[in-house]
Amino acid sequence: MHQKTIQLVLDLEARGEAPSDQERGSEPGSVTSDTSASAQQHSAVVPNVRVRIPLMEGIVSNANMRRALKRVRANKGSPGVDGMTVDDLKEHLKQAWPAIKAALLEGRYLPQPIRRVEIPKPDGDMRQLGIPTALDRLIQQAVLQFLNQIFDPTFSPSSYGFRTGKSAHQALASAREHVAAGYGWVVDMDLEKFFDRVNHDLLMGRLAQRITDERVLVLLHNYLKAGILVDGVVITRYEGTPQGGPLSPLLANILLDDLDKVLERRGLRFCRYADDCNIYVKSQRAGERVMASLVAFLGRKLHLKVNAAKSAVARPRERKFLGQRILSGGENTYLGVHPKSVKRLEDKVRQITRRNRGVKFDQVLTELRSATMGWLNYHRHTRCAKTIRRLDEWIRRRLRCYLWKQWKTAKGRARSLRRLGIGRWLAYGAAYNGHGAWHIAGSPAMTRAVTNQVLKDKGYESLVERYQALASA
């Protein structure tokens, strides 16, 4: 659609005609041309196409803003420093949008500070997120929809993170193909606090190479340097693009595209997903040589630091890439779930099935279904039948523990077992034997009373059955 719209504009201009309103804006996010002096002054250049297009006017167009609002509301998310939710945003725009639009077109819009949120990472560290206000998320999304058209077509095919038509599954499939082709060593690079250390000057230089609309550049710079609200105090930022806003992934890809281009010029096979990059080579010596040169390049050219403790040259089976690892080699190369990914699921299940939570069993099953279905869907292309079977058995036992705890007293437990068809002596023997819940959950009394079918009837979906259904789909 992008190229067709530009061609339409060129054809109309060649005939000395101006594009009609319908031809200019019938498609959300379409790119149009404007031959006015104002548009020529504030415009962006689409790569490989000799035509200037108005950028800010396109960003604030009704079609583009409606599309952005729909996306922001679908993504939901927490409110920013002003407390406004995405559900309140539409009503707010009915009154405030004319003034906001005028400020954007005149290049004087200033974003509000970002609300900082810290969430734990699997390795024990804390990941810092920056939550913009709902209005700023809307404007960022509107900008993103146009910038994607300018930058995404020139990104490397080996870049998979946060791109339309690209996915983590495609990155993993490509990585498996590289290993199957004989590239049995991986240079696994971890960039230390990448999103917190993006150099603003470097990034703005990359943006200015392709964007000539000064208003858009000023807006992007304002978003980069927007302060972070911490304990009631706004802290000014001089580097970094905090995760949490719609623009952050694209800005990261724009900066790291320099790394991709270097790898392509060297003829190296690689897969990059955001700041997670794996390069595949045929020997350990070649891998160490590549690692050393890239560490120097990243520090010298992009002002980024490689985390030596989390980076290594190793066999693919020894490293984690997007939660998985590549096993065996040659024609029998396949993807497997990394043990750390299994542990993360186990930790989540432990939280959900904690016996002292005091919530209804139905709620436990609902939360469990949500956690396990997402995990299974992500790992559906891996060979992990044994792991799934073991997890299935373990989760069922934890559910039996939860029920045992809900029955509370020995007398209540005996009665519950009797109601489920267990004989008097076995039921009372289990209820009064003094063993803990985990021991009882694996006893004949509980496994006969709360069978797999009983758990299924209550709402527990077997992981094995779901995995088999997903794998065969």
CSV table of C-alpha atoms in Angstrom, one decimal:
chain,number,residue,atom,x,y,z
A,1,MET,CA,0.0,0.0,0.0
A,2,HIS,CA,2.9,2.3,0.9
A,3,GLN,CA,4.6,2.1,-2.5
A,4,LYS,CA,1.2,2.2,-4.4
A,5,THR,CA,0.3,5.5,-2.7
A,6,ILE,CA,3.6,7.1,-3.5
A,7,GLN,CA,3.3,5.9,-7.2
A,8,LEU,CA,-0.2,7.4,-7.3
A,9,VAL,CA,1.1,10.8,-6.1
A,10,LEU,CA,3.9,10.7,-8.6
A,11,ASP,CA,1.4,9.9,-11.4
A,12,LEU,CA,-0.9,12.7,-10.4
A,13,GLU,CA,2.0,15.2,-10.1
A,14,ALA,CA,3.3,14.2,-13.5
A,15,ARG,CA,-0.1,15.2,-15.0
A,16,GLY,CA,-0.1,18.4,-13.0
A,17,GLU,CA,-2.9,17.3,-10.8
A,18,ALA,CA,-3.2,17.4,-7.0
A,19,PRO,CA,-4.3,14.3,-5.2
A,20,SER,CA,-7.9,14.4,-4.0
A,21,ASP,CA,-8.9,14.1,-0.3
A,22,GLN,CA,-10.1,10.5,-0.9
A,23,GLU,CA,-6.8,9.6,-2.6
A,24,ARG,CA,-4.8,11.2,0.2
A,25,GLY,CA,-6.4,9.7,3.3
A,26,SER,CA,-8.8,6.8,2.6
A,27,GLU,CA,-6.4,4.3,4.1
A,28,PRO,CA,-5.3,4.5,7.7
A,29,GLY,CA,-1.6,5.2,7.9
A,30,SER,CA,-1.3,5.8,4.1
A,31,VAL,CA,1.5,8.2,2.9
A,32,THR,CA,0.6,11.2,0.8
A,33,SER,CA,2.4,14.0,-1.0
A,34,ASP,CA,1.9,17.8,-0.6
A,35,THR,CA,3.6,20.3,-2.9
A,36,SER,CA,3.0,23.3,-0.7
A,37,ALA,CA,6.0,25.2,0.7
A,38,SER,CA,5.0,24.2,4.2
A,39,ALA,CA,5.0,20.5,3.3
A,40,GLN,CA,8.4,20.8,1.5
A,41,GLN,CA,9.8,22.4,4.6
A,42,HIS,CA,8.5,19.7,7.0
A,43,SER,CA,8.8,16.4,5.2
A,44,ALA,CA,10.3,12.9,5.4
A,45,VAL,CA,12.2,11.1,2.7
A,46,VAL,CA,11.2,7.5,2.1
A,47,PRO,CA,14.3,5.4,1.2
A,48,ASN,CA,14.9,4.6,-2.4
A,49,VAL,CA,11.9,6.9,-3.5
A,50,ARG,CA,12.6,10.4,-4.8
A,51,VAL,CA,9.5,12.1,-3.4
A,52,ARG,CA,9.0,14.1,-0.2
A,53,ILE,CA,5.9,13.4,1.9
A,54,PRO,CA,4.5,15.5,4.8
A,55,LEU,CA,5.1,13.5,8.0
A,56,MET,CA,3.5,15.4,10.9
A,57,GLU,CA,0.4,16.1,8.9
A,58,GLY,CA,0.1,12.4,8.2
A,59,ILE,CA,0.7,11.4,11.8
A,60,VAL,CA,-2.1,13.6,13.1
A,61,SER,CA,-4.5,12.7,10.4
A,62,ASN,CA,-7.9,11.4,11.5
A,63,ALA,CA,-7.4,8.0,10.0
A,64,ASN,CA,-4.0,7.5,11.5
A,65,MET,CA,-5.1,8.7,15.0
A,66,ARG,CA,-8.2,6.5,14.9
A,67,ARG,CA,-6.0,3.5,14.1
A,68,ALA,CA,-3.5,4.5,16.9
A,69,LEU,CA,-6.3,4.9,19.5
A,70,LYS,CA,-7.7,1.5,18.6
A,71,ARG,CA,-4.3,-0.1,19.1
A,72,VAL,CA,-3.6,1.7,22.4
A,73,ARG,CA,-7.0,0.8,23.9
A,74,ALA,CA,-6.5,-2.9,22.8
A,75,ASN,CA,-3.1,-3.0,24.5
A,76,LYS,CA,-4.6,-1.5,27.7
A,77,GLY,CA,-1.7,-0.9,30.2
A,78,SER,CA,-1.3,1.0,33.4
A,79,PRO,CA,-2.0,4.8,33.7
A,80,GLY,CA,1.0,7.2,33.7
A,81,VAL,CA,1.8,10.0,36.0
A,82,ASP,CA,-1.6,11.8,35.4
A,83,GLY,CA,-3.6,8.7,36.4
A,84,MET,CA,-5.6,8.7,33.1
A,85,THR,CA,-6.5,5.2,31.9
A,86,VAL,CA,-6.8,4.2,28.2
A,87,ASP,CA,-10.6,3.9,28.8
A,88,ASP,CA,-10.8,7.6,29.8
A,89,LEU,CA,-8.7,8.7,26.8
A,90,LYS,CA,-11.4,8.8,24.1
A,91,GLU,CA,-13.6,11.1,26.2
A,92,HIS,CA,-10.6,13.3,27.0
A,93,LEU,CA,-9.7,13.7,23.3
A,94,LYS,CA,-13.2,15.0,22.4
A,95,GLN,CA,-12.4,18.2,24.2
A,96,ALA,CA,-8.6,18.4,24.2
A,97,TRP,CA,-7.6,17.0,20.7
A,98,PRO,CA,-7.8,20.3,18.7
A,99,ALA,CA,-5.3,22.0,21.0
A,100,ILE,CA,-3.1,18.9,21.1
A,101,LYS,CA,-3.1,18.6,17.3
A,102,ALA,CA,-2.3,22.3,16.9
A,103,ALA,CA,0.7,21.9,19.4
A,104,LEU,CA,2.0,18.9,17.4
A,105,LEU,CA,1.7,20.7,14.0
A,106,GLU,CA,3.4,23.8,15.4
A,107,GLY,CA,6.2,21.7,17.0
A,108,ARG,CA,5.6,22.8,20.5
A,109,TYR,CA,4.1,19.7,22.1
A,110,LEU,CA,5.9,18.6,25.3
A,111,PRO,CA,5.4,15.0,26.6
A,112,GLN,CA,4.7,14.5,30.3
A,113,PRO,CA,7.2,12.7,32.6
A,114,ILE,CA,7.3,8.9,32.6
A,115,ARG,CA,6.2,6.8,35.6
A,116,ARG,CA,9.0,4.4,36.5
A,117,VAL,CA,8.0,0.8,37.4
A,118,GLU,CA,10.5,-2.0,38.4
A,119,ILE,CA,9.7,-5.6,37.7
A,120,PRO,CA,11.8,-8.6,38.7
A,121,LYS,CA,13.8,-10.4,36.0
A,122,PRO,CA,14.3,-14.2,36.0
A,123,ASP,CA,18.0,-13.8,37.0
A,124,GLY,CA,17.1,-11.8,40.1
A,125,ASP,CA,17.8,-8.3,38.8
A,126,MET,CA,15.2,-5.6,38.3
A,127,ARG,CA,14.0,-4.4,34.9
A,128,GLN,CA,13.0,-0.8,34.8
A,129,LEU,CA,10.0,0.1,32.8
A,130,GLY,CA,8.9,3.6,31.9
A,131,ILE,CA,5.1,4.0,31.6
A,132,PRO,CA,4.1,7.1,29.6
A,133,THR,CA,0.7,8.7,30.0
A,134,ALA,CA,-2.2,7.3,28.0
A,135,LEU,CA,-2.1,10.4,25.8
A,136,ASP,CA,1.7,10.1,25.1
A,137,ARG,CA,1.2,6.4,24.3
A,138,LEU,CA,-1.4,7.4,21.8
A,139,ILE,CA,0.9,10.0,20.1
A,140,GLN,CA,3.9,7.5,20.2
A,141,GLN,CA,1.7,4.9,18.5
A,142,ALA,CA,0.6,7.4,15.8
A,143,VAL,CA,4.3,8.3,15.2
A,144,LEU,CA,5.3,4.6,15.2
A,145,GLN,CA,2.8,3.8,12.4
A,146,PHE,CA,4.4,6.2,10.1
A,147,LEU,CA,8.1,5.7,11.1
A,148,ASN,CA,7.6,1.9,10.5
A,149,GLN,CA,6.9,2.6,6.9
A,150,ILE,CA,10.1,4.6,6.5
A,151,PHE,CA,12.5,2.4,8.5
A,152,ASP,CA,11.2,-1.1,8.6
A,153,PRO,CA,11.7,-1.9,4.9
A,154,THR,CA,15.4,-1.3,5.2
A,155,PHE,CA,16.0,-3.4,8.3
A,156,SER,CA,17.9,-6.7,8.0
A,157,PRO,CA,15.9,-9.9,7.3
A,158,SER,CA,17.8,-11.4,10.3
A,159,SER,CA,16.2,-8.8,12.7
A,160,TYR,CA,13.0,-10.3,14.1
A,161,GLY,CA,12.1,-8.3,17.2
A,162,PHE,CA,9.0,-6.1,17.2
A,163,ARG,CA,8.5,-6.0,13.5
A,164,THR,CA,5.4,-6.6,11.4
A,165,GLY,CA,5.4,-10.1,9.9
A,166,LYS,CA,8.3,-11.2,12.1
A,167,SER,CA,8.2,-13.3,15.3
A,168,ALA,CA,10.3,-15.0,17.9
A,169,HIS,CA,9.3,-18.4,16.3
A,170,GLN,CA,10.8,-17.3,13.0
A,171,ALA,CA,14.0,-16.3,14.8
A,172,LEU,CA,14.2,-19.7,16.5
A,173,ALA,CA,13.5,-21.5,13.2
A,174,SER,CA,16.2,-19.5,11.4
A,175,ALA,CA,18.7,-20.2,14.3
A,176,ARG,CA,18.0,-23.9,14.0
A,177,GLU,CA,18.6,-23.8,10.3
A,178,HIS,CA,22.0,-22.2,10.8
A,179,VAL,CA,23.0,-24.9,13.3
A,180,ALA,CA,21.7,-27.7,11.0
A,181,ALA,CA,23.8,-26.2,8.1
A,182,GLY,CA,27.0,-26.9,10.1
A,183,TYR,CA,27.4,-23.7,12.1
A,184,GLY,CA,27.8,-25.5,15.4
A,185,TRP,CA,29.1,-22.6,17.5
A,186,VAL,CA,27.2,-19.6,18.7
A,187,VAL,CA,28.4,-16.1,19.7
A,188,ASP,CA,25.8,-15.3,22.3
A,189,MET,CA,26.0,-11.5,23.0
A,190,ASP,CA,24.1,-9.9,25.9
A,191,LEU,CA,24.1,-6.0,25.9
A,192,GLU,CA,24.3,-4.7,29.4
A,193,LYS,CA,21.2,-2.6,30.2
A,194,PHE,CA,20.8,-1.7,26.6
A,195,PHE,CA,17.5,0.2,26.8
A,196,ASP,CA,19.0,2.3,29.7
A,197,ARG,CA,22.1,3.2,27.7
A,198,VAL,CA,21.0,4.2,24.3
A,199,ASN,CA,22.9,7.3,23.3
A,200,HIS,CA,20.5,10.1,22.4
A,201,ASP,CA,22.9,11.9,20.1
A,202,LEU,CA,23.7,8.8,18.1
A,203,LEU,CA,20.0,7.8,17.8
A,204,MET,CA,18.9,11.3,16.8
A,205,GLY,CA,21.7,11.3,14.1
A,206,ARG,CA,20.3,8.1,12.7
A,207,LEU,CA,16.7,9.5,12.7
A,208,ALA,CA,17.8,12.8,11.0
A,209,GLN,CA,19.3,10.8,8.1
A,210,ARG,CA,15.9,9.8,7.0
A,211,ILE,CA,13.5,12.3,8.5
A,212,THR,CA,13.5,15.9,7.4
A,213,ASP,CA,10.4,17.1,9.2
A,214,GLU,CA,12.0,19.1,12.1
A,215,ARG,CA,8.7,18.9,14.1
A,216,VAL,CA,8.9,15.1,14.2
A,217,LEU,CA,12.6,15.2,15.2
A,218,VAL,CA,11.9,17.6,18.0
A,219,LEU,CA,9.0,15.5,19.2
A,220,LEU,CA,11.2,12.4,19.2
A,221,HIS,CA,14.0,14.2,21.0
A,222,ASN,CA,11.5,15.4,23.6
A,223,TYR,CA,10.3,11.8,24.1
A,224,LEU,CA,13.9,10.6,24.6
A,225,LYS,CA,14.7,13.2,27.2
A,226,ALA,CA,11.3,13.2,29.0
A,227,GLY,CA,11.9,13.0,32.7
A,228,ILE,CA,11.2,10.0,34.9
A,229,LEU,CA,9.1,10.4,38.0
A,230,VAL,CA,10.7,8.7,41.0
A,231,ASP,CA,9.3,9.2,44.5
A,232,GLY,CA,7.6,12.4,43.5
A,233,VAL,CA,10.8,13.9,41.9
A,234,VAL,CA,11.2,14.2,38.1
A,235,ILE,CA,14.7,13.0,37.1
A,236,THR,CA,16.1,14.3,33.8
A,237,ARG,CA,17.4,11.6,31.4
A,238,TYR,CA,20.5,12.0,29.2
A,239,GLU,CA,20.5,8.5,27.7
A,240,GLY,CA,18.3,5.5,27.3
A,241,THR,CA,14.9,4.8,25.8
A,242,PRO,CA,12.9,3.2,28.7
A,243,GLN,CA,10.9,0.1,27.8
A,244,GLY,CA,7.1,0.6,28.1
A,245,GLY,CA,6.3,3.0,25.3
A,246,PRO,CA,5.3,2.0,21.8
A,247,LEU,CA,8.3,3.8,20.2
A,248,SER,CA,11.1,2.1,22.3
A,249,PRO,CA,11.3,-1.1,20.2
A,250,LEU,CA,11.5,0.7,16.9
A,251,LEU,CA,14.1,3.2,18.2
A,252,ALA,CA,16.2,0.2,19.5
A,253,ASN,CA,16.0,-1.5,16.1
A,254,ILE,CA,17.1,1.8,14.4
A,255,LEU,CA,20.2,2.0,16.5
A,256,LEU,CA,21.1,-1.7,16.3
A,257,ASP,CA,20.6,-1.7,12.6
A,258,ASP,CA,24.2,-0.5,12.4
A,259,LEU,CA,25.2,-3.8,14.1
A,260,ASP,CA,23.1,-5.8,11.6
A,261,LYS,CA,24.7,-4.1,8.6
A,262,VAL,CA,28.2,-4.9,9.9
A,263,LEU,CA,27.3,-8.5,10.4
A,264,GLU,CA,25.8,-8.7,6.9
A,265,ARG,CA,28.9,-7.1,5.3
A,266,ARG,CA,31.1,-9.7,7.0
A,267,GLY,CA,28.9,-12.5,5.6
A,268,LEU,CA,28.0,-13.8,9.1
A,269,ARG,CA,24.9,-15.8,9.9
A,270,PHE,CA,22.9,-14.3,12.8
A,271,CYS,CA,19.5,-13.8,14.4
A,272,ARG,CA,18.7,-10.7,16.4
A,273,TYR,CA,15.6,-10.2,18.5
A,274,ALA,CA,15.7,-6.6,19.9
A,275,ASP,CA,18.9,-6.6,22.0
A,276,ASP,CA,19.3,-10.4,22.0
A,277,CYS,CA,21.8,-11.3,19.3
A,278,ASN,CA,23.2,-14.7,18.3
A,279,ILE,CA,25.9,-15.1,15.6
A,280,TYR,CA,26.5,-18.6,14.3
A,281,VAL,CA,30.0,-19.7,13.2
A,282,LYS,CA,31.8,-23.0,12.4
A,283,SER,CA,34.5,-23.0,15.1
A,284,GLN,CA,35.3,-21.8,18.6
A,285,ARG,CA,38.2,-19.8,17.3
A,286,ALA,CA,36.1,-18.0,14.7
A,287,GLY,CA,33.5,-17.3,17.4
A,288,GLU,CA,36.1,-15.8,19.8
A,289,ARG,CA,37.4,-13.6,17.0
A,290,VAL,CA,33.9,-12.4,16.1
A,291,MET,CA,33.1,-11.7,19.8
A,292,ALA,CA,36.3,-9.6,20.3
A,293,SER,CA,35.7,-7.5,17.2
A,294,LEU,CA,32.0,-6.9,18.0
A,295,VAL,CA,32.7,-5.9,21.6
A,296,ALA,CA,35.1,-3.3,20.2
A,297,PHE,CA,32.6,-2.1,17.5
A,298,LEU,CA,29.7,-1.8,19.9
A,299,GLY,CA,31.8,0.2,22.4
A,300,ARG,CA,33.5,2.4,19.8
A,301,LYS,CA,30.6,3.1,17.4
A,302,LEU,CA,27.4,2.7,19.4
A,303,HIS,CA,28.6,3.4,23.0
A,304,LEU,CA,27.2,0.1,24.2
A,305,LYS,CA,28.7,-2.4,26.5
A,306,VAL,CA,28.6,-6.2,26.2
A,307,ASN,CA,27.8,-8.0,29.5
A,308,ALA,CA,30.8,-10.3,29.8
A,309,ALA,CA,29.2,-12.4,32.5
A,310,LYS,CA,26.2,-13.2,30.3
A,311,SER,CA,27.9,-13.5,26.9
A,312,ALA,CA,29.9,-16.4,25.6
A,313,VAL,CA,31.1,-18.4,22.7
A,314,ALA,CA,29.6,-21.9,23.2
A,315,ARG,CA,27.7,-24.8,21.6
A,316,PRO,CA,24.1,-23.8,20.9
A,317,ARG,CA,22.8,-26.5,23.3
A,318,GLU,CA,24.5,-24.7,26.2
A,319,ARG,CA,23.0,-21.3,25.5
A,320,LYS,CA,19.5,-19.9,25.9
A,321,PHE,CA,18.0,-18.0,23.0
A,322,LEU,CA,14.4,-16.6,23.4
A,323,GLY,CA,13.7,-19.2,26.1
A,324,GLN,CA,14.8,-22.2,24.0
A,325,ARG,CA,18.0,-24.0,23.0
A,326,ILE,CA,19.1,-25.9,19.9
A,327,LEU,CA,19.9,-29.6,20.3
A,328,SER,CA,21.9,-32.2,18.3
A,329,GLY,CA,23.2,-31.3,14.9
A,330,GLY,CA,22.9,-31.9,11.2
A,331,GLU,CA,19.6,-33.3,9.9
A,332,ASN,CA,18.5,-34.2,13.5
A,333,THR,CA,18.8,-30.6,14.8
A,334,TYR,CA,15.7,-29.6,16.8
A,335,LEU,CA,14.5,-27.0,19.3
A,336,GLY,CA,14.1,-27.8,22.9
A,337,VAL,CA,12.8,-25.9,25.9
A,338,HIS,CA,15.7,-24.4,28.0
A,339,PRO,CA,15.6,-25.5,31.7
A,340,LYS,CA,15.4,-21.9,32.8
A,341,SER,CA,12.1,-21.5,30.9
A,342,VAL,CA,10.8,-24.6,32.6
A,343,LYS,CA,11.8,-23.2,36.0
A,344,ARG,CA,10.0,-20.0,35.3
A,345,LEU,CA,6.8,-21.9,34.6
A,346,GLU,CA,7.3,-23.9,37.7
A,347,ASP,CA,7.7,-20.8,39.8
A,348,LYS,CA,4.6,-19.3,38.3
A,349,VAL,CA,2.6,-22.5,39.1
A,350,ARG,CA,3.9,-22.5,42.6
A,351,GLN,CA,2.6,-19.0,43.1
A,352,ILE,CA,-0.8,-19.9,41.7
A,353,THR,CA,-1.3,-23.1,43.6
A,354,ARG,CA,0.2,-21.9,46.9
A,355,ARG,CA,-1.9,-23.7,49.5
A,356,ASN,CA,-2.4,-20.7,51.9
A,357,ARG,CA,-3.8,-18.4,49.2
A,358,GLY,CA,-7.3,-18.7,50.4
A,359,VAL,CA,-9.0,-18.4,46.9
A,360,LYS,CA,-11.5,-20.6,45.3
A,361,PHE,CA,-10.4,-23.7,43.4
A,362,ASP,CA,-12.1,-22.4,40.2
A,363,GLN,CA,-10.0,-19.2,40.4
A,364,VAL,CA,-6.8,-21.3,40.7
A,365,LEU,CA,-7.7,-23.3,37.6
A,366,THR,CA,-8.5,-20.1,35.6
A,367,GLU,CA,-5.1,-18.6,36.5
A,368,LEU,CA,-3.4,-21.9,35.8
A,369,ARG,CA,-5.0,-22.2,32.4
A,370,SER,CA,-3.9,-18.7,31.4
A,371,ALA,CA,-0.2,-19.3,32.5
A,372,THR,CA,0.2,-22.8,31.0
A,373,MET,CA,-1.6,-22.1,27.8
A,374,GLY,CA,0.6,-19.1,26.9
A,375,TRP,CA,3.7,-21.1,27.8
A,376,LEU,CA,2.6,-24.2,25.8
A,377,ASN,CA,1.7,-22.1,22.8
A,378,TYR,CA,5.1,-20.4,22.7
A,379,HIS,CA,7.0,-23.7,23.0
A,380,ARG,CA,4.7,-25.7,20.7
A,381,HIS,CA,7.4,-26.2,18.1
A,382,THR,CA,9.9,-27.8,20.5
A,383,ARG,CA,10.4,-31.4,21.3
A,384,CYS,CA,9.5,-31.5,25.0
A,385,ALA,CA,7.0,-34.4,25.4
A,386,LYS,CA,8.8,-35.8,28.4
A,387,THR,CA,9.0,-32.4,30.1
A,388,ILE,CA,5.3,-31.7,29.5
A,389,ARG,CA,4.3,-35.1,30.9
A,390,ARG,CA,6.4,-34.5,34.1
A,391,LEU,CA,4.9,-31.0,34.5
A,392,ASP,CA,1.4,-32.4,34.0
A,393,GLU,CA,1.8,-34.9,36.8
A,394,TRP,CA,3.5,-32.4,39.1
A,395,ILE,CA,0.7,-29.8,38.6
A,396,ARG,CA,-2.0,-32.4,39.3
A,397,ARG,CA,-0.3,-33.3,42.5
A,398,ARG,CA,-0.2,-29.6,43.5
A,399,LEU,CA,-3.9,-29.3,42.8
A,400,ARG,CA,-4.6,-32.3,45.0
A,401,CYS,CA,-2.6,-30.6,47.7
A,402,TYR,CA,-4.7,-27.5,47.3
A,403,LEU,CA,-7.9,-29.4,47.6
A,404,TRP,CA,-6.6,-31.3,50.7
A,405,LYS,CA,-5.8,-27.9,52.3
A,406,GLN,CA,-9.3,-26.6,51.5
A,407,TRP,CA,-10.9,-29.5,53.3
A,408,LYS,CA,-9.3,-28.1,56.4
A,409,THR,CA,-9.9,-30.5,59.3
A,410,ALA,CA,-9.3,-34.3,59.5
A,411,LYS,CA,-13.0,-34.9,59.9
A,412,GLY,CA,-13.8,-32.7,56.9
A,413,ARG,CA,-11.1,-34.5,54.8
A,414,ALA,CA,-12.4,-37.9,55.7
A,415,ARG,CA,-16.0,-36.8,54.7
A,416,SER,CA,-14.7,-35.4,51.4
A,417,LEU,CA,-12.9,-38.6,50.6
A,418,ARG,CA,-16.0,-40.6,51.4
A,419,ARG,CA,-18.1,-38.4,49.1
A,420,LEU,CA,-15.7,-39.1,46.3
A,421,GLY,CA,-16.1,-42.8,46.7
A,422,ILE,CA,-13.2,-43.8,48.9
A,423,GLY,CA,-13.8,-46.6,51.4
A,424,ARG,CA,-14.3,-45.8,55.1
A,425,TRP,CA,-11.0,-47.3,56.4
A,426,LEU,CA,-8.9,-45.8,53.6
A,427,ALA,CA,-10.5,-42.4,53.9
A,428,TYR,CA,-10.1,-42.1,57.7
A,429,GLY,CA,-6.6,-43.6,57.6
A,430,ALA,CA,-5.5,-40.9,55.1
A,431,ALA,CA,-7.3,-38.1,57.0
A,432,TYR,CA,-5.8,-39.0,60.4
A,433,ASN,CA,-2.3,-40.3,59.5
A,434,GLY,CA,-0.5,-37.0,60.3
A,435,HIS,CA,1.5,-36.8,57.1
A,436,GLY,CA,1.8,-33.5,55.2
A,437,ALA,CA,-0.3,-32.4,52.2
A,438,TRP,CA,2.3,-33.3,49.6
A,439,HIS,CA,2.6,-36.9,50.9
A,440,ILE,CA,-1.1,-37.3,51.0
A,441,ALA,CA,-1.6,-35.9,47.5
A,442,GLY,CA,0.4,-38.8,46.1
A,443,SER,CA,-1.4,-41.4,48.3
A,444,PRO,CA,-3.8,-44.0,46.9
A,445,ALA,CA,-6.7,-42.3,48.8
A,446,MET,CA,-6.2,-38.9,47.0
A,447,THR,CA,-5.3,-40.3,43.6
A,448,ARG,CA,-8.3,-42.5,43.5
A,449,ALA,CA,-10.6,-39.8,44.9
A,450,VAL,CA,-9.3,-37.0,42.7
A,451,THR,CA,-8.5,-38.7,39.5
A,452,ASN,CA,-7.3,-37.1,36.4
A,453,GLN,CA,-10.8,-37.2,35.0
A,454,VAL,CA,-12.2,-35.5,38.2
A,455,LEU,CA,-9.6,-32.7,37.7
A,456,LYS,CA,-10.6,-32.4,34.1
A,457,ASP,CA,-14.3,-32.2,35.0
A,458,LYS,CA,-13.4,-29.4,37.4
A,459,GLY,CA,-11.7,-27.5,34.7
A,460,TYR,CA,-8.1,-28.6,34.6
A,461,GLU,CA,-6.9,-29.1,31.0
A,462,SER,CA,-4.2,-31.7,30.5
A,463,LEU,CA,-0.9,-30.2,29.4
A,464,VAL,CA,-0.1,-33.3,27.4
A,465,GLU,CA,-3.4,-33.2,25.5
A,466,ARG,CA,-3.0,-29.5,24.7
A,467,TYR,CA,0.6,-29.9,23.6
A,468,GLN,CA,-0.3,-32.8,21.3
A,469,ALA,CA,-3.2,-30.7,19.8
A,470,LEU,CA,-0.9,-27.7,19.3
A,471,ALA,CA,1.9,-29.8,17.8
A,472,SER,CA,-0.4,-31.4,15.3
A,473,ALA,CA,-2.2,-28.2,14.3
